[in-house]
Amino acid sequence: MEQSNLVASLTEEVTEWRHHLHEIPELCYEERETAAFVAERLREFGFDEVHEGIGKTGVVGVLHGNNGSGGRRIGLRADMDALPIEEANNPPYRSKNPGVMHACGHDGHTALLLGAAKGLSETRSFDGSVHFFFQPAEEGGAGAKAMIDDGLFDKFDVDEVYGLHNVPGVPVGHFHIRPGPLMAAADQFTITVRTAGGHAAAPHETVDSVIVGAQIILALQALVSRETNATNSAVLTITQLKGSDANNVIPSEVVMTGTLRTLDANDRTRIEKRISEVSKGIASAMGASAEIDYEYGYPATVNHLDQTQFAAKIAADLVGADKVEDNCPPVMPSEDFAYMLEEKPGAYIFLGNGDTAACHMPDYDFADEAIPYGVGFWIKLIEKALPA
């Protein structure tokens, strides 16, 4: 069957799967109903192997080509988890789980990969094996790392691995990708400033912890604007400052929290060190003390050159070169597919979601119009990477 006809024959069913998954959103490591649905479909498709419980709630399906299990192996990944957000939309397939919704399109990602799984199982027009990774807990739970730690690449070794994510604001039928850093490392930190505290009417009798905190906040901004190469992207944002609950008290403790986003590993370690030096130095100079608790999050998502070029060509073959941006600007959100790219050569590509609300917003929804492009991309990638 021609690929375009195959994708067209799958689109209605994939849309139904997407709507069903949207109705049953589940949070990090709670994706039991979603995982069961995925595993059931893979068995229906006649997959050679279906494994559940990888990285707690992950599912891995193995499909061999016409010539059996020999040859190269490609990994394709989709994330399954949802977010703790109350859905503002009211489609017929609205979330049935109060306070939980698919606000980032993981229902779409899972359905797209299931569609490709069904299409490839029907034709098996490739040589080698495809490992389908349905991953839990992308939204802050490091599900990719959990699967790797659970022996993902020991049990299901691959030569290359690919991932896909929808992007609101990019037209449906368009793809964006770039070699090198595509998404940022995301760390978080807490700075606690301590002084004796005192009465707000007598600041001269103590050290004002709020003023110390304010000076630290201002100084930290220079770590990006004045200490980081202007050609390197980095973001340092203080998101909270908490002191006293009373308007007549200088608190003995002020707590600030923030996030650091970097694309370059050297910037990441350097700025972490400087956050501590600057905070402690200013606090000491003003007669206070500062304690820093720094927590590393996901590393930067770094695409490998050869696989990026290959994925861009697949997309161009599918939709035309004029609809593929193969050197898009990097973005500063993070993505735990980065852990897989640290282990294996591969690439992460963005699929246009059209004029929809941004991800993580209560009025977001995955664009069903993007389904043929996502399914078609996966099928074409496998047939070209593992030619029969």
Short mmCIF file of N, CA and C in Angstrom, two decimals, residues 164-238:
data_model
loop_
_atom_site.label_atom_id
_atom_site.label_comp_id
_atom_site.label_asym_id
_atom_site.label_seq_id
_atom_site.Cartn_x
_atom_site.Cartn_y
_atom_site.Cartn_z
N LEU A 164 9.58 13.09 19.25
CA LEU A 164 8.80 14.13 18.56
C LEU A 164 7.92 14.84 19.58
N HIS A 165 7.75 16.14 19.38
CA HIS A 165 6.86 16.93 20.24
C HIS A 165 6.14 17.97 19.40
N ASN A 166 4.86 18.15 19.71
CA ASN A 166 4.09 19.19 19.03
C ASN A 166 4.51 20.57 19.51
N VAL A 167 4.32 21.58 18.65
CA VAL A 167 4.64 22.97 19.01
C VAL A 167 3.51 23.90 18.57
N PRO A 168 2.75 24.46 19.52
CA PRO A 168 1.77 25.48 19.17
C PRO A 168 2.46 26.69 18.54
N GLY A 169 1.79 27.30 17.59
CA GLY A 169 2.35 28.48 16.92
C GLY A 169 3.08 28.15 15.64
N VAL A 170 3.46 26.89 15.45
CA VAL A 170 4.04 26.44 14.19
C VAL A 170 2.91 25.81 13.38
N PRO A 171 2.74 26.20 12.11
CA PRO A 171 1.60 25.70 11.33
C PRO A 171 1.56 24.18 11.25
N VAL A 172 0.37 23.64 11.22
CA VAL A 172 0.20 22.21 11.01
C VAL A 172 0.80 21.83 9.66
N GLY A 173 1.53 20.71 9.63
CA GLY A 173 2.20 20.30 8.41
C GLY A 173 3.60 20.83 8.27
N HIS A 174 4.08 21.56 9.29
CA HIS A 174 5.45 22.08 9.30
C HIS A 174 6.23 21.37 10.40
N PHE A 175 7.57 21.30 10.22
CA PHE A 175 8.46 20.70 11.19
C PHE A 175 9.60 21.67 11.49
N HIS A 176 10.07 21.66 12.75
CA HIS A 176 11.25 22.43 13.15
C HIS A 176 12.24 21.50 13.82
N ILE A 177 13.52 21.73 13.53
CA ILE A 177 14.59 20.91 14.12
C ILE A 177 15.89 21.67 13.99
N ARG A 178 16.88 21.29 14.75
CA ARG A 178 18.21 21.86 14.62
C ARG A 178 19.23 20.87 15.19
N PRO A 179 20.45 20.87 14.66
CA PRO A 179 21.52 20.08 15.28
C PRO A 179 22.03 20.78 16.53
N GLY A 180 22.61 20.01 17.45
CA GLY A 180 23.14 20.60 18.67
C GLY A 180 22.03 20.87 19.68
N PRO A 181 22.25 21.81 20.61
CA PRO A 181 21.26 22.07 21.67
C PRO A 181 19.94 22.58 21.10
N LEU A 182 18.87 21.86 21.39
CA LEU A 182 17.52 22.24 20.93
C LEU A 182 16.68 22.77 22.09
N MET A 183 16.82 22.15 23.27
CA MET A 183 16.09 22.57 24.45
C MET A 183 17.06 22.65 25.63
N ALA A 184 16.70 23.42 26.62
CA ALA A 184 17.64 23.78 27.69
C ALA A 184 17.70 22.75 28.81
N ALA A 185 18.83 22.77 29.50
CA ALA A 185 18.90 22.14 30.82
C ALA A 185 18.08 22.99 31.78
N ALA A 186 17.44 22.35 32.74
CA ALA A 186 16.57 23.09 33.67
C ALA A 186 16.90 22.69 35.10
N ASP A 187 17.48 23.63 35.85
CA ASP A 187 17.81 23.40 37.25
C ASP A 187 16.97 24.32 38.12
N GLN A 188 16.87 23.99 39.40
CA GLN A 188 16.17 24.87 40.33
C GLN A 188 17.01 25.04 41.59
N PHE A 189 16.79 26.16 42.24
CA PHE A 189 17.59 26.44 43.44
C PHE A 189 16.77 27.22 44.45
N THR A 190 17.23 27.11 45.70
CA THR A 190 16.63 27.86 46.80
C THR A 190 17.74 28.60 47.53
N ILE A 191 17.53 29.88 47.77
CA ILE A 191 18.47 30.70 48.52
C ILE A 191 17.78 31.15 49.80
N THR A 192 18.38 30.83 50.94
CA THR A 192 17.80 31.23 52.23
C THR A 192 18.72 32.24 52.89
N VAL A 193 18.21 33.44 53.10
CA VAL A 193 18.95 34.51 53.77
C VAL A 193 18.50 34.57 55.23
N ARG A 194 19.47 34.60 56.15
CA ARG A 194 19.13 34.63 57.58
C ARG A 194 19.80 35.82 58.28
N THR A 195 19.02 36.47 59.12
CA THR A 195 19.50 37.57 59.96
C THR A 195 18.83 37.43 61.34
N ALA A 196 19.08 38.37 62.21
CA ALA A 196 18.43 38.33 63.52
C ALA A 196 16.95 38.68 63.43
N GLY A 197 16.58 39.44 62.41
CA GLY A 197 15.20 39.91 62.32
C GLY A 197 14.94 41.05 63.29
N GLY A 198 13.76 41.61 63.21
CA GLY A 198 13.45 42.70 64.11
C GLY A 198 12.14 43.39 63.77
N HIS A 199 11.91 44.55 64.40
CA HIS A 199 10.69 45.32 64.17
C HIS A 199 10.88 46.20 62.94
N ALA A 200 9.84 46.29 62.14
CA ALA A 200 9.92 47.07 60.91
C ALA A 200 10.14 48.56 61.19
N ALA A 201 9.78 49.00 62.39
CA ALA A 201 9.96 50.41 62.74
C ALA A 201 11.39 50.73 63.17
N ALA A 202 12.22 49.68 63.34
CA ALA A 202 13.59 49.91 63.81
C ALA A 202 14.59 49.10 62.97
N PRO A 203 14.65 49.38 61.68
CA PRO A 203 15.56 48.60 60.82
C PRO A 203 17.02 48.79 61.19
N HIS A 204 17.34 49.92 61.86
CA HIS A 204 18.73 50.18 62.21
C HIS A 204 19.23 49.26 63.32
N GLU A 205 18.32 48.57 63.97
CA GLU A 205 18.70 47.68 65.06
C GLU A 205 18.98 46.25 64.60
N THR A 206 18.79 45.98 63.31
CA THR A 206 19.01 44.63 62.79
C THR A 206 19.54 44.73 61.37
N VAL A 207 19.65 43.62 60.69
CA VAL A 207 19.97 43.60 59.25
C VAL A 207 18.70 43.18 58.53
N ASP A 208 18.31 43.99 57.57
CA ASP A 208 17.03 43.75 56.88
C ASP A 208 17.23 42.63 55.85
N SER A 209 16.68 41.47 56.14
CA SER A 209 16.83 40.31 55.26
C SER A 209 16.17 40.51 53.90
N VAL A 210 15.13 41.32 53.86
CA VAL A 210 14.45 41.57 52.58
C VAL A 210 15.35 42.40 51.66
N ILE A 211 16.01 43.41 52.24
CA ILE A 211 16.95 44.21 51.45
C ILE A 211 18.11 43.36 50.96
N VAL A 212 18.62 42.47 51.82
CA VAL A 212 19.69 41.56 51.40
C VAL A 212 19.21 40.69 50.24
N GLY A 213 18.00 40.16 50.37
CA GLY A 213 17.44 39.34 49.30
C GLY A 213 17.29 40.11 48.00
N ALA A 214 16.83 41.36 48.11
CA ALA A 214 16.65 42.19 46.91
C ALA A 214 17.99 42.45 46.23
N GLN A 215 19.03 42.71 47.01
CA GLN A 215 20.36 42.93 46.42
C GLN A 215 20.87 41.66 45.72
N ILE A 216 20.59 40.52 46.32
CA ILE A 216 21.01 39.26 45.69
C ILE A 216 20.28 39.05 44.36
N ILE A 217 18.98 39.31 44.36
CA ILE A 217 18.20 39.14 43.12
C ILE A 217 18.77 40.00 42.01
N LEU A 218 19.04 41.26 42.31
CA LEU A 218 19.57 42.16 41.27
C LEU A 218 20.94 41.70 40.79
N ALA A 219 21.78 41.28 41.72
CA ALA A 219 23.14 40.87 41.34
C ALA A 219 23.13 39.60 40.49
N LEU A 220 22.21 38.69 40.78
CA LEU A 220 22.16 37.44 40.02
C LEU A 220 21.85 37.66 38.55
N GLN A 221 21.14 38.73 38.24
CA GLN A 221 20.80 38.98 36.84
C GLN A 221 22.05 39.25 36.00
N ALA A 222 23.09 39.76 36.63
CA ALA A 222 24.33 40.04 35.90
C ALA A 222 25.09 38.76 35.53
N LEU A 223 24.74 37.64 36.15
CA LEU A 223 25.41 36.39 35.80
C LEU A 223 25.11 35.98 34.36
N VAL A 224 23.94 36.40 33.87
CA VAL A 224 23.59 36.17 32.46
C VAL A 224 23.97 37.37 31.61
N SER A 225 23.57 38.55 32.04
CA SER A 225 23.74 39.73 31.19
C SER A 225 25.18 40.20 31.07
N ARG A 226 26.02 39.88 32.07
CA ARG A 226 27.38 40.40 32.05
C ARG A 226 28.47 39.33 32.16
N GLU A 227 28.12 38.11 32.52
CA GLU A 227 29.14 37.09 32.69
C GLU A 227 29.00 35.93 31.70
N THR A 228 27.92 35.91 30.94
CA THR A 228 27.68 34.83 29.99
C THR A 228 27.85 35.35 28.57
N ASN A 229 28.57 34.59 27.75
CA ASN A 229 28.76 34.97 26.35
C ASN A 229 27.42 35.30 25.71
N ALA A 230 27.35 36.44 25.06
CA ALA A 230 26.09 36.90 24.48
C ALA A 230 25.56 35.97 23.41
N THR A 231 26.41 35.13 22.83
CA THR A 231 25.95 34.18 21.81
C THR A 231 25.41 32.89 22.42
N ASN A 232 25.54 32.74 23.74
CA ASN A 232 24.98 31.58 24.44
C ASN A 232 23.69 31.97 25.13
N SER A 233 22.67 31.13 24.99
CA SER A 233 21.39 31.42 25.64
C SER A 233 21.40 30.88 27.06
N ALA A 234 20.95 31.72 28.00
CA ALA A 234 20.78 31.30 29.39
C ALA A 234 19.69 32.17 30.01
N VAL A 235 18.96 31.58 30.94
CA VAL A 235 17.89 32.30 31.64
C VAL A 235 18.02 32.01 33.12
N LEU A 236 18.07 33.05 33.94
CA LEU A 236 18.05 32.91 35.39
C LEU A 236 16.87 33.73 35.91
N THR A 237 15.91 33.05 36.51
CA THR A 237 14.70 33.71 36.97
C THR A 237 14.43 33.38 38.43
N ILE A 238 14.26 34.42 39.25
CA ILE A 238 13.79 34.22 40.61
C ILE A 238 12.27 34.24 40.57
#
